[in-house]
PDB file of C-alpha atoms in Angstrom:
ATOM      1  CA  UNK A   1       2.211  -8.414   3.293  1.00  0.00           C
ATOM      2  CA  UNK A   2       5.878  -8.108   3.461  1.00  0.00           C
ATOM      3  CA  UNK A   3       7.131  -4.555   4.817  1.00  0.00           C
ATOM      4  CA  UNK A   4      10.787  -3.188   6.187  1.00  0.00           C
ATOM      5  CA  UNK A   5      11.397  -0.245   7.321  1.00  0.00           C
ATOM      6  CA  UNK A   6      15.463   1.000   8.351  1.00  0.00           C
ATOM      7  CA  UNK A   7      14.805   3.394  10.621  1.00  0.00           C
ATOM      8  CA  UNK A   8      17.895   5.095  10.498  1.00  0.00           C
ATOM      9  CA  UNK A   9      17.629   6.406   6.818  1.00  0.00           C
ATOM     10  CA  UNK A  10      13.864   5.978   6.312  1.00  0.00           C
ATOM     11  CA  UNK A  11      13.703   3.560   3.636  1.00  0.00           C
ATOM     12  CA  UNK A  12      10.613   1.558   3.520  1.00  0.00           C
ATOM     13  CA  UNK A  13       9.582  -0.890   1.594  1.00  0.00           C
ATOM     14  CA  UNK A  14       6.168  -3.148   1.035  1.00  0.00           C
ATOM     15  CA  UNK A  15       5.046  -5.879  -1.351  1.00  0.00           C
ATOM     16  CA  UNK A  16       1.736  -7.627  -0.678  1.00  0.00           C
ATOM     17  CA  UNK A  17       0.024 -10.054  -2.686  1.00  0.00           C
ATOM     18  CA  UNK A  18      -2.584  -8.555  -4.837  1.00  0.00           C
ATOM     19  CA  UNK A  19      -5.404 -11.563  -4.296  1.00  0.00           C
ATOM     20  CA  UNK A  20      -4.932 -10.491  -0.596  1.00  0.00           C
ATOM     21  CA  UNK A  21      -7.132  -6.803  -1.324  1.00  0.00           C
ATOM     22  CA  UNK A  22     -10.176  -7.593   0.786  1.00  0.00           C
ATOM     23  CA  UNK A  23     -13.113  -6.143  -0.791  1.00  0.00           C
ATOM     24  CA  UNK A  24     -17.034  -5.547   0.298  1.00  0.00           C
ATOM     25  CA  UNK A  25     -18.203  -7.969  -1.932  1.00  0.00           C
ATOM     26  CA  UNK A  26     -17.187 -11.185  -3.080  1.00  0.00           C
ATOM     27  CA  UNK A  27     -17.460 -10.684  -6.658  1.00  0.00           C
ATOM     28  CA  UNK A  28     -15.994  -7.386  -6.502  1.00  0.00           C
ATOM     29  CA  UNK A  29     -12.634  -9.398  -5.011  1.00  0.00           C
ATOM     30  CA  UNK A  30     -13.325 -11.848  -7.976  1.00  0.00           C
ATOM     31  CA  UNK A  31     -13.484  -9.325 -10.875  1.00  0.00           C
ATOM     32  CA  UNK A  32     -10.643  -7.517  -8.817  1.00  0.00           C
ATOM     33  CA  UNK A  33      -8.467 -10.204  -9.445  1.00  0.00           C
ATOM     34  CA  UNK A  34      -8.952 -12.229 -12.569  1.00  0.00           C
ATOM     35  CA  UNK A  35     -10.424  -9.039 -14.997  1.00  0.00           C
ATOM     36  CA  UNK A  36      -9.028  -6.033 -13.858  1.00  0.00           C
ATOM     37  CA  UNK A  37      -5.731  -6.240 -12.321  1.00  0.00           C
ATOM     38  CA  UNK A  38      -4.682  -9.849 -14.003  1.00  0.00           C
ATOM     39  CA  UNK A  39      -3.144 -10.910 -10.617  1.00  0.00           C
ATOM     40  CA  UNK A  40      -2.072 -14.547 -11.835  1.00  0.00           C
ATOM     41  CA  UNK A  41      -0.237 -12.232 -14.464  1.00  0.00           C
ATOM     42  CA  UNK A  42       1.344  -9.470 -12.211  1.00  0.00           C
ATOM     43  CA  UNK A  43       0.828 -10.647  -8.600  1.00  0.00           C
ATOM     44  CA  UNK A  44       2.248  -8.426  -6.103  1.00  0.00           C
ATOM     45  CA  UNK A  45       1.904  -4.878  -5.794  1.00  0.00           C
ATOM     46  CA  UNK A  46       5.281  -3.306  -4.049  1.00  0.00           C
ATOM     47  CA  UNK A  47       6.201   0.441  -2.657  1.00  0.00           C
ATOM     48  CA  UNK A  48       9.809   1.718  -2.511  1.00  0.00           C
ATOM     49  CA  UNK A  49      10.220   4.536  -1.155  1.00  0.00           C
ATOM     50  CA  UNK A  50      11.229   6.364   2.019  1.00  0.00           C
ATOM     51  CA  UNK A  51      10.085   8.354   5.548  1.00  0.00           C
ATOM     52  CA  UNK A  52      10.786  11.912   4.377  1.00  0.00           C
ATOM     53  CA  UNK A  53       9.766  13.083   8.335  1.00  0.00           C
ATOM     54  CA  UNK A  54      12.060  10.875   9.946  1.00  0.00           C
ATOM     55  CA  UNK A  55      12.861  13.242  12.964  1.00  0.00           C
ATOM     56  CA  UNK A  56       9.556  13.443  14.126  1.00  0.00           C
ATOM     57  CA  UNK A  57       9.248   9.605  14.881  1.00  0.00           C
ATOM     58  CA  UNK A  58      10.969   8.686  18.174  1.00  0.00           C
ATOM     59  CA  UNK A  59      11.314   4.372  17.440  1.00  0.00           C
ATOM     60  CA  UNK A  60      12.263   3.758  20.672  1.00  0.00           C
ATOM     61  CA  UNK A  61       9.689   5.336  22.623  1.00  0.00           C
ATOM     62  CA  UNK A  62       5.832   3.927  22.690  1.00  0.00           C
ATOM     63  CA  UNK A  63       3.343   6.164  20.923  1.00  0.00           C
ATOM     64  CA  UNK A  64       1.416   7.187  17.622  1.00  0.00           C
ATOM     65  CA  UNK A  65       3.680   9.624  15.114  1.00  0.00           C
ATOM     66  CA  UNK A  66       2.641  10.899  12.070  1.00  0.00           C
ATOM     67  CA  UNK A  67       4.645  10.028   8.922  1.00  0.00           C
ATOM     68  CA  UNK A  68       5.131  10.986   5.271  1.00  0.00           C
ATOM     69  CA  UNK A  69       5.905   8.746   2.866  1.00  0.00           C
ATOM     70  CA  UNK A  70       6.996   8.944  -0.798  1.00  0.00           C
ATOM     71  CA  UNK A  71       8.237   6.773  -3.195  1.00  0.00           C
ATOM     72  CA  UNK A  72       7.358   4.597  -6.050  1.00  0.00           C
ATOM     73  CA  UNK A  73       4.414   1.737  -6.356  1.00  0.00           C
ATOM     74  CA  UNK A  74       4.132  -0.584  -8.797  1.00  0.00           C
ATOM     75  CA  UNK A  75       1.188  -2.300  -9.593  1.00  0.00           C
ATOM     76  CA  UNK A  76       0.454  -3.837 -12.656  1.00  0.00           C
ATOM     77  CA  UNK A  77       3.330  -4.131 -13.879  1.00  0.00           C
ATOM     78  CA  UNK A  78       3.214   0.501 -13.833  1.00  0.00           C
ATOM     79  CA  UNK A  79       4.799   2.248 -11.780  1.00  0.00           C
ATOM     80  CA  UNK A  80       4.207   5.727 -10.619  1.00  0.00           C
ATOM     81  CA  UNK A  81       5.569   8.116  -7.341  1.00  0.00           C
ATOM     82  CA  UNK A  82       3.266   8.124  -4.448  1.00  0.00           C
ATOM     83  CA  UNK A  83       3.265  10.808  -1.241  1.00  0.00           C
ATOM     84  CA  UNK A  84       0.904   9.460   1.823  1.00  0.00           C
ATOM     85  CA  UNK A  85       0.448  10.688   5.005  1.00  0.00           C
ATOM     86  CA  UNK A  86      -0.267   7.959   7.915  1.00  0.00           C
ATOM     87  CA  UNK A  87       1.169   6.977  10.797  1.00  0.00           C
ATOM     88  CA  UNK A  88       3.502   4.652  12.659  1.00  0.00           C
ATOM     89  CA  UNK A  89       2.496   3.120  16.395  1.00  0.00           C
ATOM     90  CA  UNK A  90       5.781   1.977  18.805  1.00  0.00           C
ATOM     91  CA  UNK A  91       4.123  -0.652  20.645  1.00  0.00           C
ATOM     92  CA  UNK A  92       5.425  -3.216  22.696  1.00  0.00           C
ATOM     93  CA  UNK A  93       7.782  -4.702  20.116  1.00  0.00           C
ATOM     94  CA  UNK A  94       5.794  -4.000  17.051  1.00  0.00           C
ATOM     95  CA  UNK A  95       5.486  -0.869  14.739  1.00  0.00           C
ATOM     96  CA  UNK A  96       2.365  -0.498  13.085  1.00  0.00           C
ATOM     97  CA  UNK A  97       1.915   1.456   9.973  1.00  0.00           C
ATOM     98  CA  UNK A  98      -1.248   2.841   8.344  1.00  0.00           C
ATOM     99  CA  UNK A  99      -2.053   4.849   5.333  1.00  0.00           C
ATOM    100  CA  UNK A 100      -4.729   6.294   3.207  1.00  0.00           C
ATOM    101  CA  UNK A 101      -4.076   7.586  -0.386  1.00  0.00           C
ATOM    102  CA  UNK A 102      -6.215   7.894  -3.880  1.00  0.00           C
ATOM    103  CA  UNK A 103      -5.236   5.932  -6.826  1.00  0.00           C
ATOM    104  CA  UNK A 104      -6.339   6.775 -10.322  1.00  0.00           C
ATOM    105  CA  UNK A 105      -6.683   3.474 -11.817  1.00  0.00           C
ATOM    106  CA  UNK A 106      -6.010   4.346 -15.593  1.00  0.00           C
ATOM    107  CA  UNK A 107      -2.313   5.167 -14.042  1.00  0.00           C
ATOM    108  CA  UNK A 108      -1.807   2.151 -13.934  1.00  0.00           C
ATOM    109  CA  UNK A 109      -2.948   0.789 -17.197  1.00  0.00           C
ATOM    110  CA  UNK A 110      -5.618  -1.296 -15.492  1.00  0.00           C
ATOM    111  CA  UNK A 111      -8.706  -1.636 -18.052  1.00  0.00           C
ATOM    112  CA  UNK A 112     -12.673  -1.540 -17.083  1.00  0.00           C
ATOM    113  CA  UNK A 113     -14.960  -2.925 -19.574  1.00  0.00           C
ATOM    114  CA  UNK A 114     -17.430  -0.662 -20.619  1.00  0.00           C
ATOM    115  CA  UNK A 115     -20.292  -2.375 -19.268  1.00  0.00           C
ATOM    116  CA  UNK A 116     -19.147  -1.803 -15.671  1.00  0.00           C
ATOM    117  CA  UNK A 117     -17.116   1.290 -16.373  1.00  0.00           C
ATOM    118  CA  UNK A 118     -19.944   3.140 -14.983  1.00  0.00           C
ATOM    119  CA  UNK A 119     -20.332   1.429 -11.977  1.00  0.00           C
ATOM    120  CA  UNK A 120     -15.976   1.778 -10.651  1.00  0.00           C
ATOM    121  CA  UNK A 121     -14.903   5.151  -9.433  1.00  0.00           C
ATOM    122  CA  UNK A 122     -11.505   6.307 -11.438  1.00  0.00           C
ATOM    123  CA  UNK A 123      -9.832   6.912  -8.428  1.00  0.00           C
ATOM    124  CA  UNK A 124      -9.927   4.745  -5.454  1.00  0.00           C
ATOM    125  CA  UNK A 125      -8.845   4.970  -1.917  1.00  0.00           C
ATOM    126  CA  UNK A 126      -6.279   2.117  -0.721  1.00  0.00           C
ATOM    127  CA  UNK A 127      -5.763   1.647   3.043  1.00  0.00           C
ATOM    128  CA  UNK A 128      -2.453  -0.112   3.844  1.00  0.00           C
ATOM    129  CA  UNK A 129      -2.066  -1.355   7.497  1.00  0.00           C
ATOM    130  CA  UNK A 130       0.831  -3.059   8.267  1.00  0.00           C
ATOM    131  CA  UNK A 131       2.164  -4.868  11.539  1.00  0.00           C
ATOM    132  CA  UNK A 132       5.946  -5.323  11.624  1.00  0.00           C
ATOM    133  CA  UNK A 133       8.348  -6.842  13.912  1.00  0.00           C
ATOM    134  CA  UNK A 134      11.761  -4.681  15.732  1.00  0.00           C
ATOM    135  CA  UNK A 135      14.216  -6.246  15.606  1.00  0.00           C
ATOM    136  CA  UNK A 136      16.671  -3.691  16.472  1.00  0.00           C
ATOM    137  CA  UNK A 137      16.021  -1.194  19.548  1.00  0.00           C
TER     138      UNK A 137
END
């Protein structure tokens, strides 16, 4: 995963590599990847967006701060707006970012076959945890 963050407007931006979504089961990853979200096809999934809460996150001083995101993800070659809650860590000389949020997977135009249709929620929950370097402090 690639991820920036300027922390004097709040932009932030990800892209990660869509055969990197670590899954329970192997064939889960498998049918992931080569039935359901054609990653050969469309292989990175990437946010734009920005920290709407940027006052509340001191960068330069250790510690966990809550953070709202929003902005716009693409996967699949759809893209649709996205508002998480999660956090950012000041440690050391890393920030650490994590998130939580639901996707509805017919949003973005990625098709179940019938046969397992039963057996995939509609929505599903995507953790993002990120680890990224400062560079400026």
């Amino acid at each position: 995963m690639n991820a920036a963050i300027d922390i004097s407007t709040g932009d932030f931006v990800f892209k990660v590599l869509m055969k990197s979504f670590v899954f329970q089961k192997a064939l889960m990853q498998e049918h992931f990847n080569e039935n359901y979200v054609e990653s050969d096809k469309f292989p990175e999934a990437t946010f734009i967006g920005k920290v709407t809460n940027l006052k509340d996150i001191n960068f330069s001083k250790e510690g966990v701060y809550n953070a709202d995101v929003e902005g716009k993800l693409t996967i699949h070659n759809e893209t649709k707006n996205i508002l998480a809650k999660g956090t950012f860590e000041v440690k050391q000389d890393k920030l650490l970012g994590n998130a939580k949020f639901n996707l509805v997977v017919a949003d973005y135009k990625i098709k179940i076959p019938n046969t397992v249709v039963n057996n995939i929620g509609k929505t599903v929950e995507v953790t993002v945890e990120l680890t990224m370097d400062k560079l400026n402090k």
